[in-house]
XYZ file of C-alpha atoms in Angstrom:
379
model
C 6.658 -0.581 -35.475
C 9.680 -1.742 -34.007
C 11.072 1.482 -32.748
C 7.373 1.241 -30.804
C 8.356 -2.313 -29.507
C 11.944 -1.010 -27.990
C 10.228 1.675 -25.993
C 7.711 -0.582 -24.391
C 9.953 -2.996 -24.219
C 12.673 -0.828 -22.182
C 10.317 0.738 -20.489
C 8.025 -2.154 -18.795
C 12.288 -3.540 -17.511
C 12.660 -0.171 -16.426
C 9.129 0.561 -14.496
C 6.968 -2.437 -14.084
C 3.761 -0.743 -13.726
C 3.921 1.477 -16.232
C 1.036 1.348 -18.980
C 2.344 0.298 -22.288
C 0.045 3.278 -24.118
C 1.331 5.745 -21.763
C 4.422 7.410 -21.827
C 6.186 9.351 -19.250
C 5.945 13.387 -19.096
C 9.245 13.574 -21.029
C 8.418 14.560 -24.793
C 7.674 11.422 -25.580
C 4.309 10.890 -27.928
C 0.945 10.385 -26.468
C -2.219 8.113 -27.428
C -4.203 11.498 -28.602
C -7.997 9.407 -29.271
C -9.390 7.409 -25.828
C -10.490 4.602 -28.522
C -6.900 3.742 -29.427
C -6.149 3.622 -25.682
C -8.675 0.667 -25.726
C -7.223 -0.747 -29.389
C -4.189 -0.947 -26.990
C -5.434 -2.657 -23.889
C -7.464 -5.047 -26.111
C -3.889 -5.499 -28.606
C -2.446 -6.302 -25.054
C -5.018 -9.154 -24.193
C -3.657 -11.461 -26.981
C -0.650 -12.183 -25.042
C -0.445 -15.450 -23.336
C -2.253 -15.947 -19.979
C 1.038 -16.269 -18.493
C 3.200 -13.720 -19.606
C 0.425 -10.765 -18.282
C -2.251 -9.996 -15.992
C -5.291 -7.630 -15.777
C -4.870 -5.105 -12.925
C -7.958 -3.717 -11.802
C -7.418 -0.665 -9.457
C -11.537 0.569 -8.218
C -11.063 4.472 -6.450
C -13.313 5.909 -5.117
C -14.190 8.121 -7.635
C -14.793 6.707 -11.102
C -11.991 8.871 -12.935
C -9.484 7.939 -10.447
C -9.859 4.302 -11.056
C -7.904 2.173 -13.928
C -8.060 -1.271 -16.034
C -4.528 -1.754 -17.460
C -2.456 -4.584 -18.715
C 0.685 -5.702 -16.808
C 2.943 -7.368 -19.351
C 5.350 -9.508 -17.095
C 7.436 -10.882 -19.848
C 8.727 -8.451 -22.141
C 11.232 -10.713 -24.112
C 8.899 -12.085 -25.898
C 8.468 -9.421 -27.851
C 11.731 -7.839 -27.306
C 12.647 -11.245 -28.878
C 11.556 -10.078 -32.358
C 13.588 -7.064 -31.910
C 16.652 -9.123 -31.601
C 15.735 -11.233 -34.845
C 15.296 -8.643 -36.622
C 18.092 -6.005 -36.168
C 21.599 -7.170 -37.248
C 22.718 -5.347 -33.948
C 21.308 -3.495 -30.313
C 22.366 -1.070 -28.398
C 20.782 -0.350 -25.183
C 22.219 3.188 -23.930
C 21.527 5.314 -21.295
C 22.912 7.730 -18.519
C 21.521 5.589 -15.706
C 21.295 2.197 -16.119
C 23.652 0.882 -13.338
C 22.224 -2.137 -12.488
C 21.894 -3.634 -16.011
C 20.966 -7.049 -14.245
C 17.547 -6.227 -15.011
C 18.080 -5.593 -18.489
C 20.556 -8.462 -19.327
C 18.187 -11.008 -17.615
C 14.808 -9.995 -18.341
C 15.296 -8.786 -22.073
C 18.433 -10.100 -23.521
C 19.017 -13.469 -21.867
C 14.822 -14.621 -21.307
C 14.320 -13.963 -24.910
C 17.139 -16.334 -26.365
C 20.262 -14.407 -26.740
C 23.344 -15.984 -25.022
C 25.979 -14.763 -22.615
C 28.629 -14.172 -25.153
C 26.781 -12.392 -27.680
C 26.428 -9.913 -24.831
C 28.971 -6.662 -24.529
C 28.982 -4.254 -21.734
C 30.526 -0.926 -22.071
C 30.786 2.001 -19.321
C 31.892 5.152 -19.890
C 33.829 7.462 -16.702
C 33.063 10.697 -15.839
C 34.087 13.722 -17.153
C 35.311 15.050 -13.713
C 37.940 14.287 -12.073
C 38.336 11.775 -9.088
C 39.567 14.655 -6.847
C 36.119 16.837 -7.850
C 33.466 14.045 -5.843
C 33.126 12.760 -2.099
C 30.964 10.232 -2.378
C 30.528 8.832 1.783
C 28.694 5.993 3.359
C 27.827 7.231 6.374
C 26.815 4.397 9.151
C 26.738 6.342 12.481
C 25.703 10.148 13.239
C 26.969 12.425 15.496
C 25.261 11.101 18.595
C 26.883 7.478 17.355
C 23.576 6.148 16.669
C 23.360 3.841 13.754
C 21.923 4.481 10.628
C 19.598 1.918 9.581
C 16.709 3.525 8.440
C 14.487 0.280 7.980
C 10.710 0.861 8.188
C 10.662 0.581 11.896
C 13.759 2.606 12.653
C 12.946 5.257 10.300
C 9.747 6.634 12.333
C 11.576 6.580 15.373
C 12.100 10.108 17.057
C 16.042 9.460 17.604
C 16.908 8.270 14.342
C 14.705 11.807 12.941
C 17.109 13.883 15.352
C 20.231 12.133 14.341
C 19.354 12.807 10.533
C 18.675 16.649 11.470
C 22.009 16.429 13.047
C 23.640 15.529 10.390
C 22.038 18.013 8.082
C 22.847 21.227 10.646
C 26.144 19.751 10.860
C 26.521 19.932 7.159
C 25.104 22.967 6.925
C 27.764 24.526 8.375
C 30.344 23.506 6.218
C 28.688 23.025 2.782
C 28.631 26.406 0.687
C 25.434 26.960 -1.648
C 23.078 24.306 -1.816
C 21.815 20.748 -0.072
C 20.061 18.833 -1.340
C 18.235 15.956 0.944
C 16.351 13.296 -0.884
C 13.764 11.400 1.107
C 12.382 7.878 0.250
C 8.716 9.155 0.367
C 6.623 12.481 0.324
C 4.608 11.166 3.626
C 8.373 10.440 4.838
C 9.772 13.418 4.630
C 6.609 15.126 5.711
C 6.465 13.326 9.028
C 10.403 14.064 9.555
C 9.377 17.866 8.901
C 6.911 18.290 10.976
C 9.192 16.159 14.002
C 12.118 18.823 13.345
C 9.715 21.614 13.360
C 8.245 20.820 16.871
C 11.728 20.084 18.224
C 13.619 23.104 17.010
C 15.594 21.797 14.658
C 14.057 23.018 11.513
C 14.891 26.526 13.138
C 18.012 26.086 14.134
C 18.733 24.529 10.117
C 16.662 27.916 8.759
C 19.740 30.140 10.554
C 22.372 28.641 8.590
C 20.392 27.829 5.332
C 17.004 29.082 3.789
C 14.431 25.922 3.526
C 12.543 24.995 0.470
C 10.672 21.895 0.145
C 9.437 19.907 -3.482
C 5.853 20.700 -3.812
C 3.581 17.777 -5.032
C 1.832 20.043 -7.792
C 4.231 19.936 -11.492
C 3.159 23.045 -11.745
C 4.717 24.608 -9.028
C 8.305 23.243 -9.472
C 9.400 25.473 -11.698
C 8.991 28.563 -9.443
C 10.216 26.235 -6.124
C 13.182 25.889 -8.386
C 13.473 29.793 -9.503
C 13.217 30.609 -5.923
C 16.008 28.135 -4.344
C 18.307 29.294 -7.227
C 17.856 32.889 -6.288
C 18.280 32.333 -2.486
C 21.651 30.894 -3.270
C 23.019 33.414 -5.745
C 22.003 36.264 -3.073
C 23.513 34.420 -0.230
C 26.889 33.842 -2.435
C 26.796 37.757 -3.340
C 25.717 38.888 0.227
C 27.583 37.305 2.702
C 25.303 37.468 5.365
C 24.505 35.084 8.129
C 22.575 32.574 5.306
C 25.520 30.644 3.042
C 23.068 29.085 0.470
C 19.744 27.269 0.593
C 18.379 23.582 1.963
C 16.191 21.689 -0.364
C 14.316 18.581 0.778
C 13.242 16.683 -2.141
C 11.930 12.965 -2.611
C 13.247 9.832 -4.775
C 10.990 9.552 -7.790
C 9.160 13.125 -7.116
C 9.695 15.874 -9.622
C 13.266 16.846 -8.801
C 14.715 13.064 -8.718
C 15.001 13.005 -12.165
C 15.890 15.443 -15.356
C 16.536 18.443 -13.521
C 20.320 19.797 -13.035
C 21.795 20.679 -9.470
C 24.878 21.917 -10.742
C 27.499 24.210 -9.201
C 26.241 26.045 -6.031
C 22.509 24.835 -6.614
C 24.111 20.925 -5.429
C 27.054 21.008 -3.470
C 25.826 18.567 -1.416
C 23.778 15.511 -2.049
C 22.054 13.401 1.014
C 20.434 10.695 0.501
C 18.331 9.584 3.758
C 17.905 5.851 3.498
C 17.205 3.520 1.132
C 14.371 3.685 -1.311
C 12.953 0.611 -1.635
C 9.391 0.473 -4.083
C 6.147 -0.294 -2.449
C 6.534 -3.911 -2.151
C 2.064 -3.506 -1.811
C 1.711 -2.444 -5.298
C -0.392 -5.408 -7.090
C 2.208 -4.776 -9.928
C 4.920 -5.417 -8.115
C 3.369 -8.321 -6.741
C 2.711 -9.856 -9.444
C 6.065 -8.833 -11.341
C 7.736 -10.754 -8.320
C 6.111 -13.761 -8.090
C 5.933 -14.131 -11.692
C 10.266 -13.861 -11.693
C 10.255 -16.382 -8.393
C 8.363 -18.840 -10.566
C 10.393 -18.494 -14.319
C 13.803 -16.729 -13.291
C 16.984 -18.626 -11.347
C 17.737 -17.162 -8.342
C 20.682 -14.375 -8.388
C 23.380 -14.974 -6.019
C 21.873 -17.213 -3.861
C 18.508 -14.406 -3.758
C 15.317 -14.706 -5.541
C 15.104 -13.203 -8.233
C 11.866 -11.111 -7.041
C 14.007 -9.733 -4.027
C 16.965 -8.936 -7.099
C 14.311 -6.597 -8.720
C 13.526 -4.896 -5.668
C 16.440 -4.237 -4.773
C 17.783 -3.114 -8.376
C 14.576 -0.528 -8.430
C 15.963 0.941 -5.472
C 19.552 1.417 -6.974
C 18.163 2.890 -10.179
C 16.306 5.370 -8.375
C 19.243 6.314 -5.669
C 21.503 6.695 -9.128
C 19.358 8.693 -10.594
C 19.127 11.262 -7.498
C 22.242 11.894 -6.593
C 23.825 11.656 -10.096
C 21.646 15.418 -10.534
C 24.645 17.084 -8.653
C 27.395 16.669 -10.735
C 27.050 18.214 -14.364
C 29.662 19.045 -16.373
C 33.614 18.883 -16.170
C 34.494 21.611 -13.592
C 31.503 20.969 -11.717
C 32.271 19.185 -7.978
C 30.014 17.835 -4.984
C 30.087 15.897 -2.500
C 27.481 12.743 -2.449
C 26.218 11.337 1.148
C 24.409 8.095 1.500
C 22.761 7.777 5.294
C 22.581 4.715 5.924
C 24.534 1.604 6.967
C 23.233 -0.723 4.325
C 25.111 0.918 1.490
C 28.020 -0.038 2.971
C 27.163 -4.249 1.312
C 29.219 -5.074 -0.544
C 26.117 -6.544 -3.139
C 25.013 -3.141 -2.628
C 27.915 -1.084 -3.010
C 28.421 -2.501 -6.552
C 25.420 -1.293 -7.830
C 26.537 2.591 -8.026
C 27.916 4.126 -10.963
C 31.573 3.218 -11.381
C 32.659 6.834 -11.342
C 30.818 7.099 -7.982
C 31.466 3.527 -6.663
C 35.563 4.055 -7.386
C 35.794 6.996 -4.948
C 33.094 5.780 -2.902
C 34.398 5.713 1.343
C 32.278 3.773 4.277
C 32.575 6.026 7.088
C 32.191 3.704 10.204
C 31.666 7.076 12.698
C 30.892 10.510 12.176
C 33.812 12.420 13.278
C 36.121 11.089 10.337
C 33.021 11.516 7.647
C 32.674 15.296 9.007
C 36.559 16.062 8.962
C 36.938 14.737 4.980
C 34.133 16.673 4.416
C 35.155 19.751 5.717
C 38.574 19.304 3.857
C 37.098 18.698 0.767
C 35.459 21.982 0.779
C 37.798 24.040 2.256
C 40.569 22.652 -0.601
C 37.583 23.909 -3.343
C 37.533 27.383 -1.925
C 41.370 27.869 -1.783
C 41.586 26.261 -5.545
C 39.094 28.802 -6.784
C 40.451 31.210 -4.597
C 37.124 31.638 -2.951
């Protein structure tokens, strides 16, 4: 069925390994019979050599391990989609960048330039209601870079706790600090909790961290929510709660920070997929060897780096929910500050988006920002 076709379709742009029987843990219908899981993978073999491979992935225990079909050319049959239907629309609340889907859908499977229309709508808020900072520097003046060498180091770990207690102090309700990685953020935790730091943060904000478990984000969530409301109502020495979370984990995506549960989005670095992943492997060189390069880049670089926009939008866009909601949006690391990069955020964020060359500036807007919230609300 075609409605069948667009899903897969959007879906293998979207996530490159994802298995074409199996959709994502968001409502959407299931393969219910094991057998029609194999009708599937065999339906998937009739492709052409070319536009697929056979990724074999042997755990070490039998369950664990997985044959699946990586369809690397999803125009051809998003092709008949377009032949088919009079008109397409291809909607979503975050899709910024559409390079991805213009290229890989719309312009491999025939469709030219000019038949193309893009439309994006603004935000409800207004400008005044979002800070959205680059920040390149920390308090100690140490630059943020947080490539996988620099990342690991012990001074660029302090200089990122910095930054959080120094937030902390100014930021009512709730922060919340994505990491690139759950091993990431782990190491980072246990650094801070050998130096101090995660102390020092637990005096000015309670500490909750994303458990790995589905199951257990629901009462993670429950729990952070309550902190907050009690710390609002109290006013004791606590002014909210502290929420380390991780791009792509279970709070990256379809759950709402709004109001004082996300007053404060930080995202620590940028994160980039792992470029080991025979998927993506294979997904690149197969767009190196068919696609033009994109601005002078490969076009297997292009995807990387697009992945790792989608999933930064898709974070920090949890924090800012409906018209009277505000926040303020931090992005740690120099690299955001490109110009290439810079236009891949959301238009409403990009617009009011400032590079913050040091950290004393950065701080001071900050503080501003939040103070001017509490005397508008009368706070």
């Amino acid at each position: 069925p075609i409605k069948k076709k667009v899903w897969w379709c959007m879906c293998l742009v979207a996530e490159p390994s994802l298995d074409p029987n199996q959709a994502p843990e968001d409502g959407q219908p299931r393969m219910a019979s094991p057998m029609m899981q194999v009708e599937g993978f065999l339906f998937a073999l009739t492709n052409a050599n070319k536009d697929g491979r056979v990724v074999i992935q042997k755990q070490g225990v039998l369950a664990h391990s997985s044959v699946k079909f990586l369809l690397l050319n999803p125009a051809v049959h998003f092709a008949e989609v377009l032949r088919d239907c009079r008109a397409v629309i291809i909607a979503g609340g975050t899709m910024q960048p559409v390079a991805d889907f213009k290229d890989q859908l719309l312009l491999s499977a025939g469709l030219s330039q000019n038949r193309i229309a893009e439309f994006s709508c603004g935000h409800v808020i207004p400008p005044e209601n979002i800070l959205p900072l680059i920040f390149c520097s920390g308090p100690s003046g140490q630059a943020l870079e947080f490539t996988f060498q620099n990342r690991e180091t012990p001074q660029m770990m302090d200089e990122t706790g910095r930054i959080l207690s120094n937030l902390c102090n100014v930021v009512p309700g709730g922060v919340v600090c994505f990491f690139p990685s759950y091993e990431y953020e782990r190491r980072v935790y246990t650094h801070w909790e050998s130096s101090g730091l995660l102390q020092r943060l637990s005096a000015k904000k309670k500490i909750f961290q994303e458990p790995k478990k589905a199951s257990q984000v629901e009462q993670v969530l429950s729990d952070y929510s309550r902190c907050i409301q009690n710390c609002k109502q109290s006013g004791g020495p606590l002014s909210g709660a502290l929420l380390f979370s991780v791009v792509g984990g279970k709070m990256s995506e379809g759950i709402n920070f709004s109001d004082d549960l996300g007053r404060c989005v930080v995202m620590v670095g940028m994160p980039y997929p792992n470029i080991k992943s025979p998927e993506l492997q294979e997904k690149v060189a197969y767009l190196d060897k068919n696609m033009p390069q994109v601005g002078g880049r490969s076009p297997g670089k292009a995807l990387i780096e697009n992945l790792c926009m989608k999933a930064v939008n898709q974070s920090i866009g949890r924090a800012i929910r409906h018209r009277g909601d505000y926040a303020c949006i931090i992005l740690l690391d120099c690299r955001y500050a490109r110009p290439a990069t810079l236009a891949k955020l959301p238009d409403w964020i990009k617009t009011s988006a400032q590079v913050q060359a040091s950290f004393g500036p950065a701080f001071a807007s900050i503080r501003k920002f939040f103070m001017e919230k509490k005397r508008k609300n009368g706070e």
